[in-house]
Short mmCIF file of N, CA and C in Angstrom, two decimals:
data_model
loop_
_atom_site.label_atom_id
_atom_site.label_comp_id
_atom_site.label_asym_id
_atom_site.label_seq_id
_atom_site.Cartn_x
_atom_site.Cartn_y
_atom_site.Cartn_z
N MET A 24 68.19 83.62 90.88
CA MET A 24 68.65 84.87 91.43
C MET A 24 69.89 85.30 90.65
N ALA A 25 69.92 86.53 90.22
CA ALA A 25 71.03 87.05 89.44
C ALA A 25 72.17 87.45 90.36
N ALA A 26 73.36 87.55 89.81
CA ALA A 26 74.54 87.90 90.59
C ALA A 26 74.48 89.34 91.10
N THR A 27 73.66 90.18 90.48
CA THR A 27 73.59 91.58 90.89
C THR A 27 72.51 91.84 91.94
N ASP A 28 71.72 90.83 92.30
CA ASP A 28 70.70 91.01 93.32
C ASP A 28 71.36 91.22 94.67
N PRO A 29 70.83 92.13 95.50
CA PRO A 29 71.43 92.36 96.83
C PRO A 29 71.19 91.18 97.75
N VAL A 30 72.14 90.94 98.64
CA VAL A 30 72.01 89.88 99.62
C VAL A 30 71.26 90.46 100.82
N VAL A 31 70.18 89.80 101.22
CA VAL A 31 69.34 90.30 102.31
C VAL A 31 69.31 89.24 103.40
N ALA A 32 69.48 89.67 104.65
CA ALA A 32 69.43 88.75 105.79
C ALA A 32 68.02 88.18 105.90
N PRO A 33 67.89 86.96 106.40
CA PRO A 33 66.56 86.37 106.57
C PRO A 33 65.70 87.23 107.50
N GLY A 34 64.45 87.44 107.13
CA GLY A 34 63.54 88.23 107.93
C GLY A 34 63.59 89.71 107.64
N ARG A 35 64.40 90.13 106.71
CA ARG A 35 64.50 91.54 106.35
C ARG A 35 64.07 91.74 104.91
N ARG A 36 63.64 92.94 104.60
CA ARG A 36 63.26 93.25 103.23
C ARG A 36 64.41 93.99 102.55
N ALA A 37 64.52 93.83 101.26
CA ALA A 37 65.56 94.53 100.50
C ALA A 37 65.20 96.01 100.43
N ALA A 38 66.21 96.86 100.52
CA ALA A 38 66.00 98.30 100.42
C ALA A 38 65.62 98.66 99.00
N THR A 39 64.71 99.57 98.90
CA THR A 39 64.30 100.02 97.58
C THR A 39 64.88 101.40 97.32
N GLY A 40 64.99 101.75 96.07
CA GLY A 40 65.52 103.06 95.72
C GLY A 40 66.85 102.93 95.00
N ALA A 41 67.42 104.06 94.71
CA ALA A 41 68.68 104.10 93.97
C ALA A 41 69.84 103.71 94.88
N GLN A 42 70.79 103.01 94.31
CA GLN A 42 71.99 102.63 95.05
C GLN A 42 72.89 103.86 95.20
N PRO A 43 73.57 104.01 96.32
CA PRO A 43 74.49 105.15 96.48
C PRO A 43 75.68 105.02 95.54
N ALA A 44 76.21 106.14 95.14
CA ALA A 44 77.37 106.14 94.25
C ALA A 44 78.61 105.71 95.03
N GLU A 45 79.55 105.11 94.36
CA GLU A 45 80.77 104.66 95.00
C GLU A 45 81.64 105.86 95.36
N THR A 46 82.25 105.81 96.54
CA THR A 46 83.12 106.88 96.98
C THR A 46 84.39 106.87 96.13
N PRO A 47 84.76 108.02 95.56
CA PRO A 47 85.99 108.06 94.75
C PRO A 47 87.20 107.69 95.60
N GLU A 48 88.22 107.14 94.95
CA GLU A 48 89.42 106.70 95.64
C GLU A 48 90.06 107.86 96.39
N CYS A 49 90.40 107.63 97.63
CA CYS A 49 91.13 108.55 98.50
C CYS A 49 90.29 109.75 98.95
N GLU A 50 89.02 109.82 98.63
CA GLU A 50 88.22 110.97 99.04
C GLU A 50 87.93 110.94 100.52
N ALA A 51 87.70 109.75 101.06
CA ALA A 51 87.31 109.63 102.45
C ALA A 51 88.50 109.51 103.40
N SER A 52 89.70 109.49 102.90
CA SER A 52 90.85 109.33 103.78
C SER A 52 91.51 110.67 104.06
N THR A 53 92.52 110.64 104.91
CA THR A 53 93.20 111.88 105.29
C THR A 53 94.18 112.35 104.22
N CYS A 54 94.43 111.54 103.20
CA CYS A 54 95.40 111.93 102.18
C CYS A 54 94.74 112.65 101.01
N ALA A 55 93.45 112.95 101.10
CA ALA A 55 92.74 113.57 99.98
C ALA A 55 93.31 114.95 99.68
N GLY A 56 93.78 115.15 98.50
CA GLY A 56 94.22 116.46 98.04
C GLY A 56 95.58 116.90 98.51
N ILE A 57 96.33 116.07 99.23
CA ILE A 57 97.64 116.52 99.71
C ILE A 57 98.78 115.81 98.99
N SER A 58 98.47 114.99 98.04
CA SER A 58 99.50 114.26 97.33
C SER A 58 100.23 115.18 96.36
N THR A 59 101.55 115.18 96.43
CA THR A 59 102.35 115.98 95.50
C THR A 59 103.33 115.05 94.81
N PRO A 60 103.58 115.30 93.53
CA PRO A 60 104.52 114.43 92.81
C PRO A 60 105.95 114.63 93.33
N GLU A 61 106.71 113.56 93.33
CA GLU A 61 108.10 113.61 93.77
C GLU A 61 109.00 113.94 92.59
N ALA A 62 109.94 114.83 92.82
CA ALA A 62 110.86 115.22 91.76
C ALA A 62 111.74 114.04 91.37
N VAL A 63 112.06 113.94 90.09
CA VAL A 63 112.87 112.83 89.59
C VAL A 63 114.26 112.87 90.21
N GLU A 64 114.77 114.05 90.50
CA GLU A 64 116.10 114.17 91.08
C GLU A 64 116.19 113.50 92.45
N LEU A 65 115.06 113.42 93.17
CA LEU A 65 115.07 112.84 94.51
C LEU A 65 115.13 111.32 94.50
N HIS A 66 114.88 110.70 93.36
CA HIS A 66 114.90 109.25 93.29
C HIS A 66 116.29 108.70 93.60
N ASP A 67 117.32 109.41 93.22
CA ASP A 67 118.69 108.96 93.42
C ASP A 67 119.46 109.91 94.34
N ALA A 68 118.77 110.63 95.22
CA ALA A 68 119.43 111.61 96.07
C ALA A 68 120.37 110.96 97.08
N TRP A 69 120.00 109.82 97.61
CA TRP A 69 120.83 109.12 98.59
C TRP A 69 121.13 107.73 98.07
N PRO A 70 122.40 107.31 98.13
CA PRO A 70 122.68 105.90 97.85
C PRO A 70 122.05 105.05 98.95
N GLY A 71 121.75 103.81 98.66
CA GLY A 71 121.06 102.96 99.61
C GLY A 71 121.82 102.66 100.88
N TRP A 72 123.14 102.75 100.87
CA TRP A 72 123.91 102.37 102.05
C TRP A 72 123.99 103.48 103.09
N ILE A 73 123.75 104.72 102.72
CA ILE A 73 123.86 105.83 103.68
C ILE A 73 122.77 105.74 104.76
N PRO A 74 121.50 105.58 104.41
CA PRO A 74 120.50 105.43 105.48
C PRO A 74 120.74 104.18 106.34
N LEU A 75 121.21 103.10 105.73
CA LEU A 75 121.52 101.91 106.50
C LEU A 75 122.66 102.15 107.47
N LEU A 76 123.64 102.94 107.06
CA LEU A 76 124.77 103.28 107.93
C LEU A 76 124.28 104.11 109.12
N VAL A 77 123.38 105.04 108.88
CA VAL A 77 122.84 105.87 109.97
C VAL A 77 122.03 105.00 110.94
N ILE A 78 121.22 104.10 110.41
CA ILE A 78 120.43 103.21 111.27
C ILE A 78 121.35 102.30 112.08
N ALA A 79 122.39 101.77 111.45
CA ALA A 79 123.33 100.90 112.15
C ALA A 79 124.04 101.66 113.27
N ALA A 80 124.42 102.90 113.02
CA ALA A 80 125.08 103.71 114.06
C ALA A 80 124.15 103.95 115.24
N MET A 81 122.87 104.21 114.96
CA MET A 81 121.91 104.41 116.04
C MET A 81 121.71 103.13 116.85
N VAL A 82 121.63 102.00 116.18
CA VAL A 82 121.43 100.71 116.88
C VAL A 82 122.64 100.40 117.75
N VAL A 83 123.84 100.59 117.22
CA VAL A 83 125.05 100.31 117.99
C VAL A 83 125.16 101.24 119.19
N SER A 84 124.84 102.52 119.02
CA SER A 84 124.94 103.45 120.14
C SER A 84 123.88 103.15 121.20
N CYS A 85 122.67 102.80 120.81
CA CYS A 85 121.62 102.46 121.79
C CYS A 85 121.96 101.16 122.52
N ALA A 86 122.45 100.17 121.79
CA ALA A 86 122.83 98.91 122.43
C ALA A 86 124.02 99.13 123.37
N GLY A 87 124.98 99.93 122.95
CA GLY A 87 126.12 100.24 123.81
C GLY A 87 125.70 100.97 125.07
N PHE A 88 124.76 101.90 124.94
CA PHE A 88 124.26 102.61 126.11
C PHE A 88 123.56 101.65 127.07
N ALA A 89 122.74 100.76 126.53
CA ALA A 89 122.02 99.81 127.37
C ALA A 89 122.98 98.86 128.10
N VAL A 90 123.98 98.36 127.39
CA VAL A 90 124.97 97.47 128.02
C VAL A 90 125.78 98.25 129.05
N GLY A 91 126.12 99.47 128.74
CA GLY A 91 126.87 100.30 129.70
C GLY A 91 126.08 100.58 130.96
N ARG A 92 124.76 100.77 130.83
CA ARG A 92 123.92 101.00 132.01
C ARG A 92 123.83 99.74 132.86
N ILE A 93 123.82 98.59 132.23
CA ILE A 93 123.70 97.34 132.98
C ILE A 93 124.98 97.06 133.76
N PHE A 94 126.12 97.19 133.10
CA PHE A 94 127.39 96.83 133.74
C PHE A 94 128.13 98.02 134.35
N GLY A 95 127.53 99.19 134.31
CA GLY A 95 128.20 100.39 134.82
C GLY A 95 128.10 100.60 136.31
N TRP A 96 127.33 99.78 137.01
CA TRP A 96 127.17 99.97 138.45
C TRP A 96 128.35 99.47 139.16
#
């Protein structure tokens, strides 16, 4: 048996006819045709520490609110 022969379950016959063509990459997904290239200027638009600082501020404020609700009674 050659490596290109189809694998058929016991008791079934192999399908005859032409094999279907392979679906092109990203054709069947929701991202088909909406991809746009990113401008080179945006690669360095934000230093890495600014988004981390914003995330840290949100975490501290949410944790502070939660602790304040617990001990505020």
